[in-house]
Coordinates of C-alpha atoms in Angstrom, one line a residue:
Chain A
M1 CA 115.9 55.2 110.6
I2 CA 117.5 52.2 108.6
G3 CA 120.1 53.0 105.9
P4 CA 120.3 51.6 102.5
K5 CA 122.7 49.3 103.9
V6 CA 123.1 47.0 106.7
K7 CA 126.2 45.6 108.0
G8 CA 125.9 43.1 111.0
I9 CA 126.0 39.8 112.3
T10 CA 123.2 36.9 111.7
P11 CA 123.0 34.6 114.6
P12 CA 122.7 32.8 111.9
E13 CA 119.0 33.2 111.0
I14 CA 117.4 32.9 107.5
F15 CA 113.9 33.5 107.0
V16 CA 111.8 31.7 104.2
G17 CA 108.2 33.2 104.1
R18 CA 105.3 31.2 103.0
H19 CA 103.1 33.8 101.0
G20 CA 103.2 33.3 97.3
Y21 CA 104.4 29.7 97.6
P22 CA 106.1 28.1 95.9
M23 CA 107.7 31.7 94.8
V24 CA 108.6 33.0 98.5
R25 CA 110.7 35.5 100.2
A26 CA 114.1 34.5 101.8
G27 CA 117.0 35.9 103.1
P28 CA 119.1 36.3 106.5
V29 CA 118.0 38.2 109.1
V30 CA 120.6 41.0 110.3
P31 CA 120.2 42.4 113.8
L32 CA 120.8 46.0 113.7
A33 CA 123.9 46.0 116.2
P34 CA 127.0 46.4 114.1
D35 CA 129.7 46.2 116.8
A36 CA 128.3 43.3 118.8
E37 CA 130.5 40.3 117.9
K38 CA 127.8 37.9 118.9
P39 CA 124.4 38.9 118.2
K40 CA 122.0 38.3 121.2
Q41 CA 119.3 35.6 120.8
P42 CA 115.7 35.5 122.4
S43 CA 115.8 33.4 125.6
L44 CA 113.6 32.2 128.5
G45 CA 115.8 34.4 130.8
M46 CA 114.7 37.7 129.2
N47 CA 111.6 39.4 129.4
M48 CA 109.0 39.8 126.8
G49 CA 109.9 43.7 126.0
E50 CA 113.4 42.7 125.6
I51 CA 112.7 40.2 123.3
I52 CA 110.1 42.1 121.3
S53 CA 112.7 45.1 120.8
L54 CA 115.2 42.7 120.1
R55 CA 113.3 41.3 117.0
A56 CA 112.0 44.8 116.0
S57 CA 115.9 45.9 115.4
A58 CA 116.5 42.6 113.4
V59 CA 116.1 43.6 109.7
R60 CA 114.6 40.7 107.5
S61 CA 116.5 41.1 104.3
E62 CA 114.6 39.3 101.2
A63 CA 114.8 38.2 97.7
R64 CA 112.1 36.3 95.8
V65 CA 113.2 32.7 94.9
G66 CA 111.3 29.6 93.8
V67 CA 111.6 26.8 96.4
M68 CA 112.7 24.5 93.5
E69 CA 115.7 26.5 93.0
A70 CA 117.4 25.1 96.3
E71 CA 118.7 22.1 94.3
S72 CA 120.9 24.4 92.0
P73 CA 120.8 27.8 93.7
G74 CA 122.0 31.0 91.9
K75 CA 124.6 33.0 93.8
L76 CA 122.6 34.8 96.3
L77 CA 120.6 31.6 97.5
E78 CA 123.8 29.6 97.5
S79 CA 125.0 32.4 100.1
F80 CA 121.8 32.1 102.1
Q81 CA 122.4 28.2 102.4
E82 CA 126.2 28.8 103.3
I83 CA 124.9 31.0 106.2
A84 CA 122.4 28.4 107.2
M85 CA 124.7 26.0 107.6
S86 CA 127.2 27.6 110.0
S87 CA 126.8 26.9 113.5
T88 CA 128.3 30.4 114.4
P89 CA 127.4 33.8 113.8
V90 CA 128.1 35.3 110.3
G91 CA 129.1 38.7 109.3
T92 CA 126.6 39.8 106.7
E93 CA 126.5 43.2 104.5
V94 CA 123.3 44.0 102.6
S95 CA 122.4 46.4 100.6
F96 CA 118.8 47.0 100.1
L97 CA 116.9 48.6 96.9
K98 CA 114.9 50.8 99.6
P99 CA 115.7 51.3 103.0
P100 CA 113.6 48.9 105.3
K101 CA 110.8 50.5 107.2
P102 CA 110.5 50.0 110.9
K103 CA 107.8 47.3 111.5
L104 CA 106.8 44.2 113.8
N105 CA 104.9 41.0 112.4
F106 CA 103.8 38.1 114.9
D107 CA 103.5 34.8 113.8
G108 CA 102.2 31.4 115.7
V109 CA 105.0 29.4 115.3
A110 CA 108.0 31.6 114.1
A111 CA 109.6 34.3 116.0
P112 CA 108.3 37.8 115.4
S113 CA 109.8 39.5 112.6
G114 CA 111.1 43.2 112.1
P115 CA 111.6 45.4 109.3
S116 CA 112.0 44.0 105.9
G117 CA 114.0 45.0 102.7
E118 CA 114.5 43.8 99.2
I119 CA 118.1 42.8 98.6
K120 CA 120.1 44.7 95.9
S121 CA 123.4 43.0 96.9
L122 CA 124.5 40.8 99.6
E123 CA 128.3 40.0 101.1
I124 CA 129.2 37.4 103.5
T125 CA 132.4 39.2 105.2
T126 CA 133.2 36.5 107.7
N127 CA 133.8 32.5 107.3
P128 CA 130.5 30.6 108.0
A129 CA 131.9 27.6 110.7
V130 CA 130.4 24.3 109.3
P131 CA 130.5 21.4 111.3
R132 CA 131.8 18.6 109.5
K133 CA 128.7 16.4 110.0
V134 CA 126.4 19.1 108.8
D135 CA 128.5 19.2 105.5
E136 CA 128.3 15.1 105.3
A137 CA 124.6 15.5 105.4
V138 CA 123.9 18.3 103.1
E139 CA 126.4 16.1 100.8
E140 CA 124.9 12.6 101.3
R141 CA 121.3 13.2 100.3
E142 CA 119.8 10.4 102.8
G143 CA 116.2 10.7 103.1
A144 CA 115.5 13.9 105.7
S145 CA 114.2 12.0 108.4
I146 CA 117.3 9.8 108.4
A147 CA 119.5 12.7 108.3
V148 CA 117.7 14.7 110.9
G149 CA 118.3 11.9 113.3
E150 CA 121.9 11.8 112.7
L151 CA 122.6 15.4 113.0
Y152 CA 120.6 15.3 116.2
N153 CA 122.5 12.4 117.5
A154 CA 125.9 14.1 116.7
G155 CA 124.9 17.1 118.8
V156 CA 123.6 19.6 116.1
G157 CA 120.8 21.6 117.7
V158 CA 117.0 21.7 116.8
D159 CA 117.4 25.4 115.4
H160 CA 120.2 24.5 113.5
I161 CA 118.5 21.4 112.1
S162 CA 115.4 23.1 111.0
R163 CA 117.2 25.8 109.4
L164 CA 118.9 23.2 107.1
I165 CA 115.5 21.8 106.3
S166 CA 114.3 25.5 105.6
L167 CA 117.3 26.2 103.0
G168 CA 116.3 22.9 101.2
L169 CA 119.9 21.1 102.3
L170 CA 118.6 18.1 103.6
G171 CA 116.7 15.0 102.2
K172 CA 116.6 13.5 99.0
E173 CA 114.2 16.2 97.2
R174 CA 115.7 19.4 97.7
K175 CA 113.7 22.5 97.9
L176 CA 113.0 25.5 100.3
V177 CA 110.4 25.2 103.3
P178 CA 109.1 28.1 104.8
T179 CA 110.5 28.8 108.2
R180 CA 107.5 28.1 110.0
W181 CA 106.8 24.8 108.6
S182 CA 110.6 23.7 108.9
I183 CA 110.6 24.4 112.7
T184 CA 107.6 22.3 113.0
A185 CA 109.0 19.3 110.6
S186 CA 112.0 19.2 112.5
D187 CA 110.4 18.6 115.8
D188 CA 108.2 16.4 114.3
M189 CA 111.0 14.0 112.8
L190 CA 113.1 14.2 115.6
G191 CA 110.1 13.2 117.9
K192 CA 109.0 10.6 115.5
A193 CA 112.5 9.0 115.7
M194 CA 112.6 9.2 119.7
I195 CA 109.1 7.4 119.8
E196 CA 110.5 4.5 117.9
S197 CA 113.3 4.3 120.1
I198 CA 111.2 3.9 123.2
V199 CA 108.2 1.9 122.3
D200 CA 110.0 -1.4 123.2
A201 CA 111.6 0.4 126.2
P202 CA 111.0 -0.7 130.1
L203 CA 108.1 1.4 131.6
I204 CA 109.1 4.2 134.0
G205 CA 108.2 2.9 137.6
D206 CA 106.4 5.8 139.5
Y207 CA 104.1 8.8 138.3
L208 CA 106.8 11.6 138.0
L209 CA 105.7 15.2 137.8
Y210 CA 108.0 17.7 136.5
S211 CA 107.5 21.5 136.2
G212 CA 108.7 24.7 135.0
E213 CA 108.0 28.1 133.3
G214 CA 109.2 30.6 131.0
L215 CA 107.6 34.0 129.7
G216 CA 104.1 33.4 131.2
N217 CA 104.1 29.6 130.0
H218 CA 104.0 27.2 132.7
F219 CA 104.2 23.4 132.3
E220 CA 103.3 20.5 134.3
I221 CA 104.5 17.4 132.9
L222 CA 103.3 13.9 134.4
L223 CA 105.1 10.9 133.2
T224 CA 102.8 7.9 134.0
P225 CA 103.9 4.2 134.0
R226 CA 102.0 3.2 130.7
P227 CA 103.0 2.5 127.1
Y228 CA 103.7 5.7 125.2
S229 CA 101.2 8.2 124.5
F230 CA 101.4 11.8 124.6
E231 CA 98.6 14.5 125.6
L232 CA 99.1 18.1 125.7
V233 CA 96.3 20.3 127.2
E234 CA 96.7 24.0 126.7
I235 CA 95.1 26.3 129.0
W236 CA 94.9 29.8 127.8
M237 CA 93.9 32.3 130.4
P238 CA 92.1 35.2 129.8
G239 CA 94.1 38.0 128.3
S240 CA 97.1 35.6 127.0
A241 CA 98.3 36.1 123.5
W242 CA 95.8 34.3 121.3
A243 CA 92.9 34.3 124.0
P244 CA 91.2 37.5 125.2
E245 CA 88.4 35.2 126.7
G246 CA 90.4 32.3 127.6
W247 CA 90.1 28.8 126.5
I248 CA 91.1 25.2 126.9
V249 CA 92.0 22.8 124.2
S250 CA 93.9 19.5 124.1
D251 CA 95.2 16.8 121.6
R252 CA 97.0 13.2 121.9
E253 CA 98.2 10.3 120.2
D254 CA 99.0 7.3 121.5
N255 CA 101.8 4.5 120.1
T256 CA 99.7 4.0 116.8
G257 CA 101.0 7.3 116.0
K258 CA 99.5 10.4 115.2
K259 CA 97.3 11.0 112.1
G260 CA 97.3 14.5 110.3
Y261 CA 98.6 17.8 111.9
S262 CA 97.6 18.9 115.4
P263 CA 95.0 21.6 115.7
L264 CA 97.3 22.8 118.5
A265 CA 100.0 23.3 115.6
G266 CA 103.5 24.0 116.1
G267 CA 103.4 24.0 120.0
Y268 CA 102.1 20.3 120.1
Y269 CA 105.2 19.1 118.5
A270 CA 107.8 21.2 120.4
A271 CA 106.4 20.0 123.7
R272 CA 106.4 16.6 122.7
L273 CA 110.0 16.8 121.7
A274 CA 111.1 18.0 125.3
A275 CA 109.3 15.2 127.0
L276 CA 110.6 12.7 124.5
E277 CA 114.2 13.9 124.7
Y278 CA 114.1 13.0 128.5
L279 CA 112.6 9.9 127.7
A280 CA 114.9 8.7 124.9
Q281 CA 117.8 9.7 126.8
A282 CA 116.5 7.6 130.1
G283 CA 115.8 4.7 127.6
R284 CA 112.1 4.5 129.1
Q285 CA 108.8 4.7 128.1
A286 CA 105.8 6.5 129.7
G287 CA 102.4 7.8 129.0
I288 CA 102.9 11.6 129.0
L289 CA 100.4 14.4 130.2
A290 CA 101.5 17.8 129.4
V291 CA 99.5 20.4 130.6
R292 CA 100.8 24.1 129.6
E293 CA 99.3 27.1 131.2
V294 CA 99.7 30.3 129.6
S295 CA 99.0 33.7 131.9
R296 CA 98.5 36.9 131.1
S297 CA 101.8 37.9 131.1
Y298 CA 102.8 36.0 127.7
W299 CA 100.7 38.6 126.2
A300 CA 102.2 38.2 122.5
P301 CA 103.1 35.0 120.6
L302 CA 106.9 34.7 120.4
G303 CA 107.4 31.5 118.6
V304 CA 107.4 27.6 119.5
W305 CA 110.9 27.9 120.9
V306 CA 109.2 29.4 124.0
V307 CA 107.1 26.3 124.2
R308 CA 109.9 23.9 123.4
D309 CA 112.0 25.8 125.9
A310 CA 109.7 26.1 128.7
A311 CA 109.2 22.2 128.5
R312 CA 112.5 21.3 128.3
Q313 CA 113.2 23.8 131.4
S314 CA 110.7 21.8 133.1
M315 CA 112.1 18.3 132.2
I316 CA 115.5 19.1 133.6
A317 CA 113.9 20.0 137.2
R318 CA 114.0 17.1 139.6
P319 CA 110.4 15.5 139.4
C320 CA 108.1 14.4 142.4
K321 CA 107.4 11.0 142.5
F322 CA 103.8 9.8 143.3
D323 CA 102.2 6.4 143.2
S324 CA 98.9 7.1 141.9
P325 CA 97.5 9.4 139.4
K326 CA 95.1 11.2 142.1
A327 CA 97.9 12.0 144.2
A328 CA 99.9 13.6 141.2
L329 CA 96.8 15.5 140.2
D330 CA 96.4 16.9 143.6
E331 CA 100.0 18.2 143.3
I332 CA 99.2 20.0 139.7
E333 CA 96.2 21.6 141.5
K334 CA 98.6 23.6 143.9
R335 CA 100.7 24.5 141.3
I336 CA 98.6 26.2 138.4
S337 CA 95.9 28.7 138.7
T338 CA 93.1 26.6 136.9
P339 CA 91.3 24.2 138.9
V340 CA 91.7 20.4 137.8
G341 CA 88.1 19.9 137.4
K342 CA 88.2 22.6 134.6
W343 CA 91.0 21.0 132.7
L344 CA 90.6 17.4 133.2
P345 CA 87.5 16.6 131.2
K346 CA 90.0 17.6 128.2
A347 CA 92.5 15.1 128.9
S348 CA 91.8 11.6 128.4
L349 CA 95.2 9.9 128.9
L350 CA 94.2 8.7 132.4
T351 CA 91.0 7.4 131.7
R352 CA 91.3 6.0 127.8
P353 CA 92.1 2.3 127.4
V354 CA 95.6 1.7 127.2
Q355 CA 96.7 -0.1 124.0
K356 CA 99.0 -3.1 124.4
S357 CA 101.9 -4.3 122.3
L358 CA 102.2 -7.9 120.9
S359 CA 105.6 -8.1 122.5
E360 CA 103.8 -8.1 126.2
F361 CA 102.2 -11.3 125.0
I362 CA 105.3 -13.2 124.2
Chain B
M1 CA 116.7 -17.4 90.9
F2 CA 113.0 -16.5 91.0
K3 CA 110.5 -16.5 88.1
A4 CA 106.9 -16.4 88.8
V5 CA 103.4 -16.0 86.7
I6 CA 100.4 -15.2 88.7
N7 CA 97.0 -13.7 88.3
A8 CA 97.2 -9.9 89.0
E9 CA 93.9 -9.5 91.0
T10 CA 95.0 -12.8 93.3
L11 CA 98.5 -10.9 93.8
R12 CA 96.7 -7.7 94.2
D13 CA 94.3 -9.0 96.7
A14 CA 97.1 -10.8 98.9
M15 CA 99.3 -7.4 98.8
E16 CA 96.3 -5.5 100.0
A17 CA 96.2 -7.7 103.0
V18 CA 99.7 -6.5 104.1
S19 CA 99.9 -3.0 102.8
S20 CA 97.0 -2.0 104.9
L21 CA 99.8 -2.4 108.0
V22 CA 103.1 -1.9 106.8
D23 CA 104.8 -0.3 103.5
E24 CA 108.0 -2.2 103.4
V25 CA 108.1 -5.9 103.7
K26 CA 110.4 -8.8 103.1
F27 CA 109.5 -11.7 100.9
S28 CA 110.6 -14.9 101.9
I29 CA 110.6 -17.5 98.8
T30 CA 111.1 -21.2 98.7
E31 CA 110.0 -23.8 96.3
K32 CA 106.9 -24.2 98.6
G33 CA 105.6 -20.6 97.9
L34 CA 106.1 -16.8 99.1
E35 CA 105.7 -15.8 102.5
I36 CA 105.5 -12.5 104.5
K37 CA 105.5 -11.7 108.0
A38 CA 105.6 -8.1 109.2
V39 CA 104.4 -6.2 112.4
D40 CA 103.2 -2.6 112.2
P41 CA 105.8 0.2 113.4
A42 CA 103.7 0.4 116.9
N43 CA 103.9 -3.3 117.3
V44 CA 100.2 -3.6 117.7
A45 CA 99.4 -5.6 114.7
M46 CA 101.0 -8.6 112.9
V47 CA 100.3 -10.1 109.8
S48 CA 101.4 -13.1 107.9
L49 CA 100.6 -14.3 104.7
K50 CA 101.2 -17.6 102.9
I51 CA 100.9 -17.7 98.7
G52 CA 101.3 -21.4 98.1
A53 CA 103.1 -22.5 95.0
D54 CA 100.1 -23.8 93.5
A55 CA 98.4 -20.3 93.4
F56 CA 101.0 -19.3 90.6
E57 CA 100.6 -20.0 87.0
Y58 CA 104.2 -20.7 87.0
F59 CA 106.5 -21.0 89.8
K60 CA 110.4 -21.6 90.1
T61 CA 112.9 -20.3 92.7
T62 CA 115.9 -20.8 94.8
P63 CA 115.1 -20.0 98.4
L64 CA 115.9 -16.4 98.9
E65 CA 114.6 -13.1 100.6
I66 CA 113.9 -9.8 99.0
G67 CA 112.5 -6.5 100.1
V68 CA 109.9 -4.6 98.5
D69 CA 108.2 -1.2 99.0
L70 CA 104.2 -2.4 98.8
V71 CA 103.3 0.9 97.9
R72 CA 105.6 1.1 94.7
L73 CA 104.5 -2.6 94.0
N74 CA 100.7 -1.9 94.7
D75 CA 101.1 1.0 92.1
V76 CA 102.5 -1.3 89.2
L77 CA 99.6 -3.9 90.1
S78 CA 96.8 -1.3 89.8
M79 CA 97.9 -1.1 86.0
A80 CA 97.0 -4.5 85.5
D81 CA 93.4 -5.6 84.4
R82 CA 91.2 -8.3 86.1
G83 CA 91.9 -11.1 84.3
E84 CA 95.5 -10.5 83.4
N85 CA 98.5 -12.4 84.5
V86 CA 101.8 -10.6 85.9
Q87 CA 105.5 -12.0 85.3
L88 CA 107.8 -11.5 88.1
E89 CA 111.3 -12.1 87.5
L90 CA 114.3 -11.3 90.1
D91 CA 117.6 -9.6 88.7
E92 CA 119.8 -10.6 91.6
E93 CA 122.8 -8.5 89.8
N94 CA 121.0 -5.2 89.8
H95 CA 118.6 -5.9 93.1
K96 CA 115.5 -5.5 91.1
L97 CA 112.2 -7.0 90.3
R98 CA 111.3 -7.1 86.9
I99 CA 107.4 -7.0 86.6
G100 CA 105.6 -7.7 83.4
V101 CA 101.9 -6.8 82.8
G102 CA 100.6 -7.3 79.4
S103 CA 102.9 -5.7 77.2
L104 CA 104.4 -3.2 79.8
S105 CA 107.4 -4.2 81.7
Y106 CA 108.3 -2.7 85.0
T107 CA 111.6 -2.4 87.0
L108 CA 110.8 -2.3 90.5
S109 CA 114.2 -1.5 93.0
L110 CA 114.2 -3.7 95.9
I111 CA 115.1 -2.4 99.4
D112 CA 117.9 -4.1 101.3
P113 CA 116.2 -6.9 103.4
T114 CA 118.4 -6.0 106.4
A115 CA 117.3 -2.2 106.3
I116 CA 113.3 -3.6 106.8
R117 CA 112.1 -3.8 110.2
K118 CA 112.7 -7.2 111.6
E119 CA 110.2 -10.0 111.2
P120 CA 108.4 -10.2 114.6
R121 CA 108.4 -13.1 117.0
I122 CA 104.8 -14.5 117.1
P123 CA 103.6 -14.9 120.1
D124 CA 102.1 -18.5 121.2
L125 CA 98.8 -18.1 122.3
D126 CA 96.1 -20.2 123.4
L127 CA 92.8 -18.6 122.6
P128 CA 89.9 -20.4 123.7
A129 CA 87.0 -19.0 121.9
H130 CA 86.6 -19.4 117.9
V131 CA 84.2 -17.9 115.9
T132 CA 83.6 -18.2 112.1
L133 CA 81.5 -15.9 109.9
P134 CA 81.1 -14.4 106.7
G135 CA 83.9 -11.8 105.9
G136 CA 81.2 -9.2 104.7
E137 CA 79.2 -9.1 107.7
L138 CA 82.3 -8.8 110.0
R139 CA 83.4 -5.8 107.9
R140 CA 79.7 -4.3 108.1
A141 CA 79.8 -4.7 111.9
I142 CA 83.3 -3.0 112.1
K143 CA 81.9 -0.3 110.1
A144 CA 78.9 0.3 112.4
A145 CA 81.0 0.3 115.4
E146 CA 83.3 2.9 114.0
K147 CA 80.3 5.4 113.7
V148 CA 80.0 5.1 117.6
S149 CA 83.4 5.0 119.0
D150 CA 87.2 4.1 118.3
H151 CA 87.2 1.1 119.9
V152 CA 85.2 -1.8 120.4
I153 CA 84.5 -5.0 122.6
L154 CA 84.7 -8.4 120.7
G155 CA 83.3 -11.3 123.1
V156 CA 81.7 -14.7 123.3
S157 CA 78.9 -15.5 125.9
D158 CA 77.1 -18.6 126.3
D159 CA 76.2 -19.4 122.5
E160 CA 76.9 -16.3 120.8
F161 CA 79.2 -13.8 119.3
Y162 CA 79.0 -10.1 120.3
M163 CA 80.3 -6.9 119.7
E164 CA 80.0 -3.7 121.8
A165 CA 80.9 -0.1 121.0
K166 CA 80.6 2.7 123.3
G167 CA 81.0 6.5 122.6
D168 CA 80.3 9.6 124.3
I169 CA 76.9 10.0 123.3
D170 CA 75.8 6.7 121.6
S171 CA 76.6 2.9 121.8
L172 CA 76.1 0.0 119.8
R173 CA 75.5 -3.8 120.5
L174 CA 75.6 -6.5 117.8
K175 CA 74.7 -10.0 118.9
I176 CA 75.0 -13.1 116.3
P177 CA 73.9 -16.4 117.8
S178 CA 75.6 -19.6 117.0
T179 CA 72.8 -21.0 114.9
E180 CA 73.5 -17.9 112.4
L181 CA 77.5 -18.4 112.8
L182 CA 79.4 -20.3 110.3
G183 CA 81.0 -22.2 113.3
L184 CA 81.5 -21.4 117.2
K185 CA 83.7 -22.9 119.7
P186 CA 82.6 -21.5 123.1
G187 CA 84.9 -20.2 125.7
E188 CA 85.8 -17.2 127.9
A189 CA 86.1 -14.5 125.7
R190 CA 86.0 -10.4 126.1
S191 CA 88.7 -8.0 124.8
L192 CA 88.9 -4.3 123.5
F193 CA 90.2 -3.7 120.5
S194 CA 91.1 -0.2 118.6
L195 CA 88.6 0.3 115.5
D196 CA 91.4 1.8 113.6
Y197 CA 93.2 -1.4 113.1
L198 CA 90.2 -3.6 112.6
E199 CA 89.3 -1.2 109.9
D200 CA 92.6 -1.5 108.2
M201 CA 92.0 -5.4 108.3
S202 CA 88.5 -5.3 107.3
K203 CA 89.5 -4.1 103.6
S204 CA 90.9 -7.3 102.9
L205 CA 89.1 -9.8 105.3
G206 CA 85.5 -8.2 103.9
K207 CA 86.1 -10.2 100.8
A208 CA 86.6 -13.5 102.1
Q209 CA 83.8 -16.0 102.5
E210 CA 84.7 -17.1 105.7
V211 CA 86.9 -15.4 108.6
T212 CA 87.7 -17.1 111.8
L213 CA 88.2 -15.0 114.7
E214 CA 90.1 -16.4 117.9
M215 CA 89.7 -14.7 121.1
G216 CA 90.4 -14.6 125.0
I217 CA 90.1 -12.4 127.8
D218 CA 92.1 -9.1 127.6
Y219 CA 94.4 -11.1 125.0
P220 CA 95.2 -10.5 121.3
L221 CA 92.8 -11.5 118.6
R222 CA 93.6 -14.0 116.0
V223 CA 92.2 -13.4 112.5
N224 CA 92.3 -16.1 109.8
F225 CA 91.2 -16.2 106.4
K226 CA 91.7 -16.8 102.9
V227 CA 92.3 -14.6 99.9
G228 CA 91.1 -16.9 97.0
Q229 CA 91.8 -20.5 97.3
A230 CA 95.5 -20.8 98.0
I231 CA 96.2 -17.8 99.9
E232 CA 96.1 -17.8 103.7
V233 CA 96.2 -14.7 105.8
N234 CA 96.8 -14.6 109.7
Y235 CA 96.4 -11.2 111.5
L236 CA 97.2 -11.0 115.2
L237 CA 96.2 -7.9 117.1
A238 CA 96.8 -6.6 120.6
P239 CA 94.2 -5.7 122.7
R240 CA 93.4 -2.4 124.5
I241 CA 93.3 -2.5 128.4
E242 CA 90.6 -0.3 130.5
Q243 CA 92.2 1.7 132.9
E244 CA 90.9 0.8 136.7

């Protein structure tokens, strides 16, 4: 049973719902572990059960707020914003109108959420640690995509950035953004900035194959010596989270940019970001083919952080070098369960005509 | 200082030729007229546009550069009626462009020209084959090709200009013999282009009486045409290349 008052430490995490938009429910998520100094955060190193029980025991406190209130917040929303700006856990004490009831909700993009209750009063019991760069970004009111890029370059993590977006703390117009949208928005904005930084960079020299896995999500990421493009093929094996029967879906973009929102949703932008981080750091460009094979052991969706972290984990592994796409495909065939012949027809990166850039003709 | 008067429709058509590719541009203004050179963010398509001083009803300037948000400028221009003139006047001190349309007067905030993507270096290309045809006809052909694929081959063989689009299911071939063209300079030409870009360009070139295409083999496409009498538009589009 959860009492009418919860004392704890938020990682920090603030949930902003999307139902009822523009009147949404928002509030800090406080794990029920009063003595822990640092709340445990889900990571690829845990198993599915651990992550789910961690989420089931974190209480989502809620108050109804209008998204436009972010501009001139009341006292409660202001304390949510203070918590969101912190880079370290924040002690939080919440009294509820009614004791929260145990429950668990899954979402395709955000992490699963646990019991929720309406806030009667809220108190911050430790000082939020706000990095100077974050303070500046919140004060300066530059365009959101510029602010996001500067924060990232200053070493502020993607989670922290999406928290700032969500609480309406960045950009020229300030409004709350539901957590689910803010996660994709930060992955997308950062990805776009990186694409811009690599489109004139030299091509990589060989076919480089990276692979890695976490929580039943296996990645094969092939970098090809071509102008920038990104393609994600998702293979959902029978019994995996969204796919009792199993299916294969794909989406792509090239150096002329992406129009509209990917049908692969948040996972597309998270995987793209992981591959781009590598290229931006290396100062190279490449055509990226990412294959994500999701096995039955990923039986519940845990949020796109799994995709981002599994793809990042792949990109830090040592790659295998090949001199032809055929050789790379033969290697992928050995590493995943689904035969190449089944998924390759869904991929067009290796066959479609490459868009040249005008600078190649100077 | 910069002060000018121009027909609203003329300016609107000129800006449309540019805004289909880029949102923010630098106007380079000299006593000869107004010039824009811009490349799209992917560095695939380039536009250059010249509005000669004689296209204006009134034109007086010192050489200068200003940065303009075309989306906002087009918004303002859309308020003008067909035959109406617009007055443009630079407020240098406040970095604003004053735009008068009829009895309405707008001030448009300018962008720092150094914050705008650098003007592209224009490749010096020798494009052997030239084809001239009515803009409307080219636009129709681009529309037809779009129904079939997302890219199209443009080429010249013997005495004809051709277009080929191949989709997963359907394909399309269009041939125009030299006798039906407004002009043809034969040469070896066959290149593949993105229809997304051609479609963007066709909005503007579709209105031109004559459009000249200059092509080579796996080489960029140059498109020249005039908007009205005194506005020259020039597009350059990088090709797509088939994989072996």
